[in-house]
Short mmCIF file of C-alpha atoms and ligand atoms in Angstrom, two decimals:
data_model
loop_
_atom_site.label_atom_id
_atom_site.label_comp_id
_atom_site.label_asym_id
_atom_site.label_seq_id
_atom_site.Cartn_x
_atom_site.Cartn_y
_atom_site.Cartn_z
CA UNK A 435 -1.04 -25.10 4.70
CA UNK A 436 1.07 -22.05 5.33
CA UNK A 437 3.17 -20.83 8.23
CA UNK A 438 1.80 -20.09 11.72
CA UNK A 439 -0.01 -16.71 11.74
CA UNK A 440 2.38 -15.27 14.35
CA UNK A 441 5.23 -15.49 11.82
CA UNK A 442 3.43 -13.12 9.45
CA UNK A 443 2.46 -10.85 12.36
CA UNK A 444 6.10 -10.74 13.45
CA UNK A 445 7.25 -9.99 9.90
CA UNK A 446 4.71 -7.13 9.64
CA UNK A 447 5.71 -5.62 12.99
CA UNK A 448 9.41 -5.95 12.05
CA UNK A 449 8.58 -4.09 8.84
CA UNK A 450 6.87 -1.30 10.86
CA UNK A 451 9.94 -0.92 13.07
CA UNK A 452 12.34 -0.86 10.10
CA UNK A 453 10.20 1.61 8.14
CA UNK A 454 9.74 3.98 11.09
CA UNK A 455 13.48 3.99 11.79
CA UNK A 456 14.34 4.66 8.13
CA UNK A 457 11.93 7.60 8.06
CA UNK A 458 12.85 8.99 11.49
CA UNK A 459 16.53 8.94 10.55
CA UNK A 460 15.83 11.12 7.52
CA UNK A 461 13.73 13.71 9.39
CA UNK A 462 15.13 16.81 11.13
CA UNK A 463 13.26 18.81 13.79
CA UNK A 464 12.92 22.35 12.39
CA UNK A 465 10.66 24.11 14.89
CA UNK A 466 7.58 23.51 12.70
CA UNK A 467 4.91 20.81 13.08
CA UNK A 468 5.82 19.17 9.75
CA UNK A 469 8.36 16.51 10.88
CA UNK A 470 6.06 15.46 13.76
CA UNK A 471 3.01 15.36 11.50
CA UNK A 472 4.96 13.25 8.96
CA UNK A 473 6.02 10.74 11.60
CA UNK A 474 2.47 10.64 12.99
CA UNK A 475 1.13 9.86 9.51
CA UNK A 476 3.58 7.01 8.99
CA UNK A 477 2.80 5.21 12.27
CA UNK A 478 -0.02 2.81 13.08
CA UNK A 479 -0.64 1.16 9.71
CA UNK A 480 -0.24 -2.48 8.70
CA UNK A 481 2.98 -1.72 6.74
CA UNK A 482 1.93 -4.16 4.03
CA UNK A 483 3.84 -2.31 1.29
CA UNK A 484 7.03 -2.00 3.36
CA UNK A 485 6.74 -5.66 4.27
CA UNK A 486 6.46 -6.60 0.56
CA UNK A 487 9.67 -4.68 -0.18
CA UNK A 488 11.56 -6.35 2.67
CA UNK A 489 10.25 -9.84 1.92
CA UNK A 490 10.95 -9.45 -1.82
CA UNK A 491 14.47 -8.29 -0.96
CA UNK A 492 15.00 -11.31 1.31
CA UNK A 493 13.86 -13.62 -1.48
CA UNK A 494 16.56 -12.09 -3.71
CA UNK A 495 19.26 -12.23 -1.02
CA UNK A 496 19.38 -8.46 -0.56
CA UNK A 497 20.51 -7.32 2.91
CA UNK A 498 17.59 -5.88 4.98
CA UNK A 499 19.73 -2.78 5.72
CA UNK A 500 19.93 -2.15 1.98
CA UNK A 501 16.18 -2.65 1.55
CA UNK A 502 15.18 -0.55 4.62
CA UNK A 503 15.20 2.90 2.91
CA UNK A 504 13.25 1.44 -0.02
CA UNK A 505 10.64 0.02 2.36
CA UNK A 506 10.56 3.45 4.04
CA UNK A 507 10.11 5.10 0.65
CA UNK A 508 6.94 3.26 -0.31
CA UNK A 509 5.40 3.71 3.14
CA UNK A 510 6.18 7.46 3.01
CA UNK A 511 4.40 7.74 -0.36
CA UNK A 512 1.49 5.62 0.93
CA UNK A 513 1.23 7.77 4.10
CA UNK A 514 1.16 10.95 1.98
CA UNK A 515 -1.69 9.54 -0.12
CA UNK A 516 -3.73 8.78 3.01
CA UNK A 517 -3.11 12.23 4.56
CA UNK A 518 -4.26 13.94 1.35
CA UNK A 519 -7.14 11.49 0.79
CA UNK A 520 -8.49 12.35 4.27
CA UNK A 521 -8.56 16.12 3.59
CA UNK A 522 -11.92 17.94 3.48
CA UNK A 523 -11.51 18.52 -0.29
CA UNK A 524 -11.22 14.75 -0.84
CA UNK A 525 -12.82 12.18 1.51
CA UNK A 526 -13.12 14.51 4.51
CA UNK A 527 -12.34 11.87 7.13
CA UNK A 528 -11.85 12.48 10.85
CA UNK A 529 -10.32 9.10 11.70
CA UNK A 530 -7.43 7.13 10.23
CA UNK A 531 -5.82 4.08 11.85
CA UNK A 532 -8.05 4.73 14.87
CA UNK A 533 -6.54 8.20 15.43
CA UNK A 534 -7.53 11.72 14.37
CA UNK A 535 -6.49 12.44 10.79
CA UNK A 536 -3.56 14.84 10.36
CA UNK A 537 -5.75 17.84 9.42
CA UNK A 538 -7.91 17.22 12.50
CA UNK A 539 -4.95 16.83 14.87
CA UNK A 540 -3.13 19.86 13.41
CA UNK A 541 -4.80 21.81 10.57
CA UNK A 542 -5.32 21.62 6.81
CA UNK A 543 -2.18 23.52 5.87
CA UNK A 544 -0.08 21.19 8.01
CA UNK A 545 -1.73 18.14 6.43
CA UNK A 546 -1.12 19.42 2.88
CA UNK A 547 2.51 20.24 3.63
CA UNK A 548 3.21 17.04 5.60
CA UNK A 549 1.75 15.04 2.69
CA UNK A 550 3.85 16.98 0.17
CA UNK A 551 6.97 16.44 2.27
CA UNK A 552 6.23 12.71 2.69
CA UNK A 553 6.00 12.40 -1.08
CA UNK A 554 9.37 14.10 -1.56
CA UNK A 555 10.82 12.00 1.26
CA UNK A 556 9.79 8.82 -0.58
CA UNK A 557 12.01 9.74 -3.52
CA UNK A 558 14.78 10.99 -1.21
CA UNK A 559 14.90 7.68 0.68
CA UNK A 560 15.50 5.70 -2.50
CA UNK A 561 18.62 7.79 -3.07
CA UNK A 562 20.03 6.45 0.23
CA UNK A 563 19.68 2.78 -0.73
CA UNK A 564 23.00 1.06 -1.30
CA UNK A 565 22.01 -0.59 -4.60
CA UNK A 566 23.73 -0.22 -8.00
CA UNK A 567 22.94 3.15 -9.65
CA UNK A 568 21.07 1.52 -12.52
CA UNK A 569 18.77 -0.30 -10.08
CA UNK A 570 18.21 2.94 -8.16
CA UNK A 571 17.14 4.67 -11.37
CA UNK A 572 14.73 1.83 -12.24
CA UNK A 573 13.19 1.99 -8.73
CA UNK A 574 12.89 5.78 -8.89
CA UNK A 575 11.53 5.86 -12.42
CA UNK A 576 8.90 3.22 -11.73
CA UNK A 577 7.87 5.03 -8.53
CA UNK A 578 7.37 8.31 -10.41
CA UNK A 579 5.07 6.45 -12.80
CA UNK A 580 3.22 4.37 -10.19
CA UNK A 581 2.69 7.26 -7.73
CA UNK A 582 1.88 9.92 -10.29
CA UNK A 583 -0.77 10.81 -12.85
CA UNK A 584 -0.27 7.52 -14.69
CA UNK A 585 -0.64 5.60 -11.41
CA UNK A 586 -2.08 6.38 -7.97
CA UNK A 587 -2.93 10.06 -8.56
CA UNK A 588 -4.58 9.17 -11.88
CA UNK A 589 -6.67 6.48 -10.14
CA UNK A 590 -7.72 8.92 -7.44
CA UNK A 591 -8.74 11.46 -10.11
CA UNK A 592 -10.79 8.80 -11.94
CA UNK A 593 -12.49 7.93 -8.64
CA UNK A 594 -13.41 11.56 -7.96
CA UNK A 595 -14.65 12.01 -11.55
CA UNK A 596 -16.84 8.90 -11.21
CA UNK A 597 -18.56 10.37 -8.14
CA UNK A 598 -19.91 13.28 -10.15
CA UNK A 599 -20.43 11.49 -13.48
CA UNK A 600 -24.07 10.55 -12.89
CA UNK A 601 -23.59 7.06 -14.35
CA UNK A 602 -22.12 4.17 -12.40
CA UNK A 603 -18.85 2.58 -13.45
CA UNK A 604 -18.78 -0.93 -14.93
CA UNK A 605 -16.74 -3.71 -13.32
CA UNK A 606 -14.02 -3.28 -15.97
CA UNK A 607 -13.83 0.46 -15.30
CA UNK A 608 -13.62 -0.11 -11.55
CA UNK A 609 -10.78 -2.59 -12.10
CA UNK A 610 -8.89 -0.11 -14.29
CA UNK A 611 -9.36 2.66 -11.70
CA UNK A 612 -8.27 0.48 -8.79
CA UNK A 613 -5.27 -0.92 -10.65
CA UNK A 614 -3.97 2.66 -10.62
CA UNK A 615 -5.31 3.99 -7.32
CA UNK A 616 -4.38 1.06 -5.05
CA UNK A 617 -2.70 -1.51 -7.28
CA UNK A 618 0.21 0.53 -8.64
CA UNK A 619 1.96 1.06 -5.27
CA UNK A 620 1.37 -2.53 -4.17
CA UNK A 621 2.81 -3.87 -7.45
CA UNK A 622 5.77 -1.49 -7.12
CA UNK A 623 6.42 -2.75 -3.56
CA UNK A 624 6.28 -6.38 -4.67
CA UNK A 625 8.61 -5.75 -7.63
CA UNK A 626 11.15 -3.76 -5.59
CA UNK A 627 13.04 -6.86 -4.34
CA UNK A 628 14.05 -8.17 -7.79
CA UNK A 629 14.60 -4.60 -9.01
CA UNK A 630 17.28 -4.11 -6.33
CA UNK A 631 19.42 -6.78 -7.97
CA UNK A 632 21.12 -6.67 -11.35
CA UNK A 633 19.81 -9.76 -13.10
CA UNK A 634 16.65 -10.99 -11.33
CA UNK A 635 13.45 -11.61 -13.29
CA UNK A 636 10.87 -9.16 -11.86
CA UNK A 637 7.87 -10.79 -13.56
CA UNK A 638 6.87 -13.37 -10.91
CA UNK A 639 6.79 -10.68 -8.21
CA UNK A 640 4.95 -8.25 -10.49
CA UNK A 641 2.29 -10.84 -11.29
CA UNK A 642 2.03 -11.63 -7.56
CA UNK A 643 1.77 -7.92 -6.68
CA UNK A 644 -0.86 -7.23 -9.33
CA UNK A 645 -3.11 -10.08 -8.17
CA UNK A 646 -2.50 -9.14 -4.52
CA UNK A 647 -3.42 -5.50 -5.20
CA UNK A 648 -6.70 -6.55 -6.85
CA UNK A 649 -7.55 -8.90 -3.98
CA UNK A 650 -6.60 -6.19 -1.45
CA UNK A 651 -9.00 -3.71 -3.01
CA UNK A 652 -11.91 -6.18 -3.09
CA UNK A 653 -11.19 -6.95 0.59
CA UNK A 654 -11.29 -3.20 1.25
CA UNK A 655 -14.72 -2.97 -0.40
CA UNK A 656 -15.91 -5.94 1.68
CA UNK A 657 -14.57 -4.34 4.89
CA UNK A 658 -16.50 -1.20 4.06
CA UNK A 659 -19.69 -3.33 4.14
CA UNK A 660 -18.93 -5.89 6.85
CA UNK A 661 -16.30 -4.12 8.95
CA UNK A 662 -16.67 -2.39 12.26
CA UNK A 663 -15.35 1.20 12.39
CA UNK A 664 -13.60 0.72 15.74
CA UNK A 665 -11.59 -2.24 14.39
CA UNK A 666 -11.04 -0.91 10.87
CA UNK A 667 -9.87 2.38 12.40
CA UNK A 668 -11.76 4.59 9.95
CA UNK A 669 -15.32 5.29 8.89
CA UNK A 670 -17.14 2.40 7.18
CA UNK A 671 -20.28 2.15 4.91
CA UNK A 672 -18.90 5.13 3.00
CA UNK A 673 -19.25 3.46 -0.43
CA UNK A 674 -22.95 2.66 -0.02
CA UNK A 675 -23.81 6.06 1.42
CA UNK A 676 -22.02 7.72 -1.50
CA UNK A 677 -23.90 5.42 -3.93
CA UNK A 678 -20.53 4.25 -5.24
CA UNK A 679 -20.25 1.19 -7.51
CA UNK A 680 -17.82 -1.37 -6.05
CA UNK A 681 -17.11 -5.08 -6.53
CA UNK A 682 -19.55 -5.74 -3.69
CA UNK A 683 -22.37 -3.57 -5.04
CA UNK A 684 -22.00 -5.00 -8.57
CA UNK A 685 -21.23 -8.66 -7.81
CA UNK A 686 -22.75 -9.14 -4.34
CA UNK A 687 -20.77 -10.12 -1.24
CA UNK A 688 -20.40 -13.84 -1.98
CA UNK A 689 -19.19 -13.42 -5.55
CA UNK A 690 -16.83 -10.61 -4.48
CA UNK A 691 -15.34 -12.93 -1.84
CA UNK A 692 -14.94 -15.75 -4.39
CA UNK A 693 -13.22 -13.36 -6.78
CA UNK A 694 -10.81 -12.24 -4.04
CA UNK A 695 -10.03 -15.89 -3.23
CA UNK A 696 -9.31 -16.67 -6.90
CA UNK A 697 -6.96 -13.69 -7.05
CA UNK A 698 -5.14 -14.87 -3.93
CA UNK A 699 -4.67 -18.31 -5.54
CA UNK A 700 -3.27 -16.60 -8.64
CA UNK A 701 -0.94 -14.51 -6.46
CA UNK A 702 0.33 -17.64 -4.67
CA UNK A 703 0.78 -19.52 -7.97
CA UNK A 704 2.90 -16.69 -9.37
CA UNK A 705 5.44 -17.40 -6.61
CA UNK A 706 6.12 -20.99 -7.75
CA UNK A 707 9.66 -20.16 -9.05
CA UNK A 708 10.61 -19.39 -5.42
CA UNK A 709 9.26 -22.65 -3.95
CA UNK A 710 8.93 -22.77 -0.18
CA UNK A 711 11.07 -19.65 0.29
CA UNK A 712 8.01 -17.57 -0.64
CA UNK A 713 5.70 -19.03 2.02
CA UNK A 714 5.56 -15.77 4.02
CA UNK A 715 4.45 -13.92 0.89
CA UNK A 716 1.77 -16.56 0.27
CA UNK A 717 0.60 -16.07 3.84
CA UNK A 718 0.48 -12.33 3.26
CA UNK A 719 -1.78 -12.91 0.26
CA UNK A 720 -4.15 -15.05 2.35
CA UNK A 721 -4.05 -12.46 5.15
CA UNK A 722 -5.01 -9.64 2.77
CA UNK A 723 -8.48 -11.11 2.25
CA UNK A 724 -9.05 -12.30 5.84
CA UNK A 725 -7.87 -9.14 7.63
CA UNK A 726 -10.31 -7.17 9.78
CA UNK A 727 -8.62 -3.78 9.29
C1 GRG B 450 -4.70 11.64 -2.48
C2 GRG B 450 -3.04 11.34 -4.37
C3 GRG B 450 -4.02 10.77 -3.46
C4 GRG B 450 -4.27 9.47 -3.57
C5 GRG B 450 -5.11 8.74 -2.65
C6 GRG B 450 -4.65 5.34 -1.88
C7 GRG B 450 -5.58 6.47 -2.04
C8 GRG B 450 -5.28 7.36 -3.15
C9 GRG B 450 -6.59 6.72 -1.21
C10 GRG B 450 -6.92 5.91 -0.06
C11 GRG B 450 -8.37 5.61 -0.08
C12 GRG B 450 -8.56 4.22 0.24
C13 GRG B 450 -9.02 3.94 1.62
C14 GRG B 450 -8.34 3.28 -0.67
C15 GRG B 450 -8.56 1.87 -0.41
C16 GRG B 450 -7.33 1.07 -0.37
C17 GRG B 450 -6.33 1.59 0.56
C18 GRG B 450 -5.17 2.29 -0.04
C19 GRG B 450 -6.44 1.40 1.86
C20 GRG B 450 -5.44 1.83 2.85
O1 GRG B 450 -4.31 1.00 2.80
P1 GRG B 450 -3.93 0.03 4.01
O2 GRG B 450 -5.14 -0.78 4.42
O3 GRG B 450 -3.67 1.12 5.11
O4 GRG B 450 -2.70 -0.73 3.68
P2 GRG B 450 -2.73 1.07 6.40
O5 GRG B 450 -3.38 2.06 7.33
O6 GRG B 450 -2.72 -0.31 6.96
O7 GRG B 450 -1.39 1.51 5.91
#
């Protein structure tokens, strides 16, 4: 079942090209390192979130040129989160996407500022999308919630608090943390397509995005155990060495894999109102748990 793998690969590399162009177009050289550091931080990822925006838009008959700034927006916010997550005061990582992290290539101040500017750019890019004003406000409002203290930042803060708490999190607590830290942006990206149009039902894509986000995070935990740093493009075995509770440490590898598979089935089922038109999104869900980086 499913489409040939090259079709998904092509869709992901198209998404990278579209996202990079949308971001490059909005940047202006200013004699500082910030625009270059921002562009550097955007490049080299899988562009899963940008792809979800573009594919969701296609499913709702929204022109890719209209969706491009919105795909750029979510990847700019995602890139900012990675730049800040890699800082010495957070995860202190030297490698991201197989390249030196922004604070290693430039310096900490540049990484903080490039991350700040990428976050602002995410909101700016939504303003450029040629969608009805009401839809723009919904997209912006939901992004403030999903990226901020009630979403990704809140999840990151819970994660940091858990590291120093002395007691390990339960499975339910890990799920709640991850729903914010990783899940919120993925769900936003999946819901963006229907939100660009006036009367589409956003629920199927939200349910898909929520299940996909949960599967994605379990796959990330599995990659931390089974992955190879050169392929993953960042340090691995970090969870175990930090003594961190994850799906893998609490459930074991096999049960974690089964859980991820069940979530992928749920994600695919949520797309049934779209029939065969959603096959690329179903492939993306399967890819999320079989990826090696
Ligand atoms: C610093 C505010 C702030 C938030 C950081 C998302 C996040 C919150 C931290 C990243 C830590 C991490 C590795 C989380 C696991 C899931 C995740 C977001 C992985 C990276 O996403 P991919 O695999 O990355 O889509 P690419 O490089 O492909 O874009």
